[in-house]
Tab-separated table of C-alpha atoms and ligand atoms in Angstrom:
chain	number	residue	atom	x	y	z
A	262	MET	CA	0.000	0.000	0.000
A	263	SER	CA	1.419	3.367	-1.005
A	264	VAL	CA	1.784	6.207	1.500
A	265	TYR	CA	-0.949	8.055	-0.360
A	266	GLU	CA	-3.365	5.104	-0.038
A	267	LYS	CA	-2.497	4.738	3.671
A	268	ILE	CA	-3.316	8.404	4.307
A	269	LYS	CA	-6.546	8.083	2.309
A	270	GLU	CA	-7.607	5.033	4.352
A	271	LYS	CA	-6.864	6.838	7.601
A	272	ILE	CA	-8.999	9.823	6.567
A	273	ILE	CA	-11.880	7.531	5.568
A	274	SER	CA	-11.751	5.570	8.826
A	275	SER	CA	-11.587	8.787	10.883
A	276	ALA	CA	-14.533	10.181	8.942
A	277	GLY	CA	-16.550	7.117	9.931
A	278	TYR	CA	-15.460	7.555	13.547
A	279	VAL	CA	-16.421	11.242	13.575
A	280	LYS	CA	-19.787	10.464	11.947
A	281	THR	CA	-20.574	7.831	14.599
A	282	LYS	CA	-19.570	10.196	17.409
A	283	VAL	CA	-21.691	13.027	15.986
A	284	SER	CA	-24.716	10.768	15.690
A	285	GLU	CA	-24.165	9.494	19.271
A	286	MET	CA	-23.984	13.069	20.501
A	287	ALA	CA	-27.157	13.989	18.561
A	288	SER	CA	-29.118	11.165	20.152
A	289	LYS	CA	-27.808	12.160	23.616
A	290	VAL	CA	-28.903	15.769	23.022
A	291	GLN	CA	-32.319	14.553	21.779
A	292	LYS	CA	-32.726	12.340	24.863
A	293	PHE	CA	-31.640	15.134	27.202
A	294	LEU	CA	-33.991	17.732	25.687
A	295	GLY	CA	-36.980	15.383	25.390
A	296	ASP	CA	-40.066	17.157	24.021
A	297	LEU	CA	-38.111	20.417	23.879
A	298	TYR	CA	-36.087	18.931	20.991
A	299	ASP	CA	-39.194	19.149	18.819
A	300	GLU	CA	-39.514	22.828	19.671
A	301	ILE	CA	-36.126	23.344	18.045
A	302	VAL	CA	-36.153	20.983	15.056
A	303	PHE	CA	-38.862	19.146	13.168
A	304	THR	CA	-38.068	15.432	13.151
A	305	PRO	CA	-39.817	12.867	10.978
A	306	ASP	CA	-41.945	10.265	12.713
A	307	GLU	CA	-40.592	6.851	11.838
A	308	ASP	CA	-43.862	5.106	12.724
A	309	TYR	CA	-46.078	7.287	10.558
A	310	GLU	CA	-48.246	4.391	9.367
A	311	ARG	CA	-48.977	3.293	12.937
A	312	LEU	CA	-49.956	6.894	13.810
A	313	GLU	CA	-52.324	6.998	10.820
A	314	ALA	CA	-53.961	3.785	12.062
A	315	CYS	CA	-54.375	5.386	15.511
A	316	GLU	CA	-56.178	8.346	13.906
A	317	GLN	CA	-58.548	5.913	12.218
A	318	GLU	CA	-59.118	4.219	15.599
A	319	ARG	CA	-60.104	7.583	17.111
A	320	ILE	CA	-62.731	8.062	14.381
A	321	GLU	CA	-63.987	4.550	15.078
A	322	SER	CA	-64.187	5.359	18.817
A	323	CYS	CA	-66.564	8.221	17.988
A	324	LEU	CA	-68.690	6.009	15.709
A	325	ARG	CA	-68.825	3.308	18.390
A	326	ALA	CA	-70.059	5.820	21.000
A	327	ILE	CA	-72.726	7.106	18.573
A	328	ALA	CA	-73.898	3.573	17.756
A	329	GLU	CA	-74.062	2.589	21.433
A	330	VAL	CA	-76.189	5.622	22.340
A	331	LEU	CA	-78.232	6.270	19.181
A	332	GLY	CA	-78.204	2.934	17.380
A	333	GLU	CA	-77.865	2.205	13.667
A	334	ASN	CA	-79.678	5.287	12.396
A	335	PRO	CA	-78.328	8.076	14.627
A	336	LEU	CA	-79.739	11.121	12.821
A	337	ASN	CA	-83.317	9.832	12.761
A	338	ARG	CA	-83.020	8.641	16.334
A	339	LEU	CA	-81.726	12.019	17.547
A	340	MET	CA	-84.520	13.837	15.688
A	341	SER	CA	-87.178	11.577	17.226
A	342	LEU	CA	-86.051	12.129	20.846
A	343	SER	CA	-87.496	14.749	23.184
A	344	PRO	CA	-85.191	17.729	23.949
A	345	GLN	CA	-84.372	16.267	27.387
A	346	GLU	CA	-83.587	12.856	25.916
A	347	ARG	CA	-81.386	14.496	23.265
A	348	ALA	CA	-79.393	16.369	25.901
A	349	LEU	CA	-78.898	13.138	27.824
A	350	ALA	CA	-77.883	11.235	24.667
A	351	LEU	CA	-75.275	13.851	23.736
A	352	CYS	CA	-73.828	13.864	27.265
A	353	LEU	CA	-73.550	10.072	27.074
A	354	ILE	CA	-71.809	10.275	23.686
A	355	VAL	CA	-69.319	12.794	25.108
A	356	GLU	CA	-68.619	10.565	28.132
A	357	LYS	CA	-68.183	7.395	26.092
A	358	THR	CA	-66.012	8.982	23.395
A	359	ALA	CA	-63.800	10.650	26.027
A	360	GLU	CA	-63.357	7.277	27.710
A	361	TYR	CA	-62.502	5.512	24.435
A	362	MET	CA	-60.012	8.229	23.456
A	363	SER	CA	-58.502	8.332	27.004
A	364	ILE	CA	-59.247	12.013	27.527
A	365	GLU	CA	-60.673	13.573	30.697
A	366	ILE	CA	-63.862	15.630	30.464
A	367	ASP	CA	-64.995	16.867	33.907
A	368	ASN	CA	-68.004	18.945	32.861
A	369	ILE	CA	-70.588	19.170	30.118
A	370	ILE	CA	-72.275	22.553	30.022
A	371	LEU	CA	-75.551	23.131	28.189
A	372	GLY	CA	-76.246	26.837	27.790
A	373	ASP	CA	-77.610	29.586	25.592
A	374	PHE	CA	-74.550	30.863	23.713
A	375	GLU	CA	-76.379	32.779	20.956
A	376	ASP	CA	-73.914	32.910	18.074
A	377	ILE	CA	-71.639	29.964	18.905
A	378	ASN	CA	-72.514	26.270	18.729
A	379	GLY	CA	-70.196	25.192	21.513
A	380	TYR	CA	-66.695	25.430	22.951
A	381	TYR	CA	-64.105	23.480	24.890
A	382	SER	CA	-62.511	24.915	28.036
A	383	GLU	CA	-59.106	23.450	28.837
A	384	ALA	CA	-59.033	25.219	32.235
A	385	ASN	CA	-62.229	23.439	33.370
A	386	ARG	CA	-61.872	20.418	31.071
A	387	ALA	CA	-65.425	21.221	30.014
A	388	ILE	CA	-67.383	20.835	26.810
A	389	ALA	CA	-70.139	23.384	26.305
A	390	LEU	CA	-72.992	22.951	23.834
A	391	ASP	CA	-75.591	25.482	22.744
A	392	ILE	CA	-78.978	24.434	24.090
A	393	GLN	CA	-81.049	26.323	21.502
A	394	ARG	CA	-80.106	24.041	18.611
A	395	LEU	CA	-80.529	21.007	20.817
A	396	ILE	CA	-84.120	21.744	21.766
A	397	GLU	CA	-85.215	22.763	18.243
A	398	GLU	CA	-88.637	21.212	17.535
A	399	PRO	CA	-89.010	19.579	15.121
A	400	MET	CA	-85.274	18.952	14.781
A	401	THR	CA	-84.161	18.922	11.141
A	402	GLU	CA	-81.650	16.443	9.760
A	403	SER	CA	-79.145	19.207	9.131
A	404	THR	CA	-79.437	20.389	12.766
A	405	ALA	CA	-79.051	16.807	14.017
A	406	LYS	CA	-75.878	16.460	11.947
A	407	GLY	CA	-74.664	19.882	13.066
A	408	VAL	CA	-75.204	19.124	16.750
A	409	LEU	CA	-73.232	15.873	16.467
A	410	ALA	CA	-70.496	17.637	14.482
A	411	THR	CA	-70.169	20.196	17.297
A	412	VAL	CA	-69.812	17.422	19.889
A	413	PHE	CA	-66.911	15.842	17.959
A	414	HIS	CA	-65.380	19.210	17.077
A	415	GLU	CA	-65.156	20.117	20.786
A	416	LEU	CA	-63.978	16.630	21.752
A	417	ARG	CA	-61.231	16.975	19.150
A	418	HIS	CA	-60.095	20.218	20.817
A	419	ALA	CA	-59.881	18.296	24.116
A	420	TYR	CA	-57.816	15.642	22.336
A	421	GLN	CA	-55.559	18.278	20.716
A	422	HIS	CA	-54.763	19.780	24.143
A	423	ASN	CA	-53.830	16.356	25.499
A	424	ALA	CA	-51.891	15.332	22.396
A	425	CYS	CA	-49.788	18.465	22.233
A	426	LYS	CA	-48.694	17.910	25.842
A	427	SER	CA	-47.860	14.217	25.335
A	428	PRO	CA	-47.757	13.321	21.606
A	429	ALA	CA	-46.295	9.848	22.255
A	430	LEU	CA	-48.963	8.957	24.834
A	431	TYR	CA	-51.778	10.153	22.554
A	432	ASN	CA	-50.274	8.713	19.358
A	433	MET	CA	-50.005	11.978	17.473
A	434	ASP	CA	-47.084	12.864	15.214
A	435	ARG	CA	-44.715	15.298	16.872
A	436	ALA	CA	-44.759	17.882	14.082
A	437	THR	CA	-48.569	18.233	14.249
A	438	ALA	CA	-48.437	18.352	18.058
A	439	ARG	CA	-45.897	21.131	17.812
A	440	ILE	CA	-48.093	23.128	15.402
A	441	TRP	CA	-51.083	22.740	17.773
A	442	ARG	CA	-48.969	23.770	20.777
A	443	THR	CA	-47.830	26.936	19.016
A	444	ASN	CA	-51.381	27.627	17.813
A	445	PHE	CA	-52.884	27.291	21.314
A	446	LYS	CA	-50.244	29.699	22.661
A	447	ASN	CA	-51.313	32.202	19.987
A	448	TYR	CA	-55.003	31.324	19.693
A	449	ILE	CA	-57.132	33.779	17.730
A	450	SER	CA	-60.695	34.168	19.006
A	451	PRO	CA	-63.546	34.733	16.512
A	452	SER	CA	-64.229	38.163	17.998
A	453	LYS	CA	-60.618	39.214	17.331
A	454	ASN	CA	-60.532	38.113	13.684
A	455	PRO	CA	-63.228	35.774	12.311
A	456	ARG	CA	-61.285	34.774	9.181
A	457	ARG	CA	-58.019	34.008	10.982
A	458	TYR	CA	-59.954	32.211	13.750
A	459	PHE	CA	-61.516	29.975	11.082
A	460	ASN	CA	-58.225	29.271	9.294
A	461	GLN	CA	-55.945	28.496	12.255
A	462	PRO	CA	-54.634	24.885	12.378
A	463	VAL	CA	-56.499	23.682	15.498
A	464	GLU	CA	-59.839	24.905	14.103
A	465	GLN	CA	-59.247	23.413	10.649
A	466	ASP	CA	-58.288	20.100	12.218
A	467	ALA	CA	-61.309	20.041	14.569
A	468	ARG	CA	-63.666	20.753	11.639
A	469	ASP	CA	-62.045	18.084	9.446
A	470	PHE	CA	-62.188	15.507	12.234
A	471	ALA	CA	-65.869	16.184	13.031
A	472	LEU	CA	-66.732	15.948	9.321
A	473	LEU	CA	-64.942	12.610	8.963
A	474	VAL	CA	-67.146	11.305	11.785
A	475	VAL	CA	-70.546	12.696	10.775
A	476	ASP	CA	-70.066	11.974	7.080
A	477	CYS	CA	-70.005	8.269	7.979
A	478	PHE	CA	-73.754	8.222	8.438
A	479	ASN	CA	-76.884	9.617	6.862
A	480	SER	CA	-80.494	9.335	7.916
B	663	ZN	ZN1	-63.207	24.992	17.471
């Protein structure tokens, strides 16, 4: 082996050594920083397919709760109930779905909120639903669908809050959890700016999720 080849081999073997050391250091830094690491760099989720399957399971949890409370034809069933029975049915759906998705809901508030259909309060871990739509007589199919969509929209907000605190525990990809975390820190209320409220990531996601659930059934 010529001197030149010996030097070349040495450089190549040192490069491998340096590369290994750098990657060891990177994993130590990642371990040390924990969730904070994702605040600094976006990292790809290696188990993306498993996370997608978990999202599908969450949709199925909602459908299971609906079927258990309202049966095979949920819209017609909801429309045929008395206002009191409807309120009870929706509370039951919230409780069951929360249980299936491993999220804590301490309170369900039914109130007259005029121009909003409902909201989720992280401070009180409460889901609030507008009573006026609920007691509409006769209830139309579009209202029945809308009321159920609101329930799953607000439940999704509860899930988002949990998932952005512990993405691994709630099987959510870290990049999405990071976007939600940043969005909640800078949340735009509808009174501040209706268009930006509508377009922010947590609202888009809650609407999409609720639609995926309610579009699974028709009267
Ligand atoms: Zn919302």
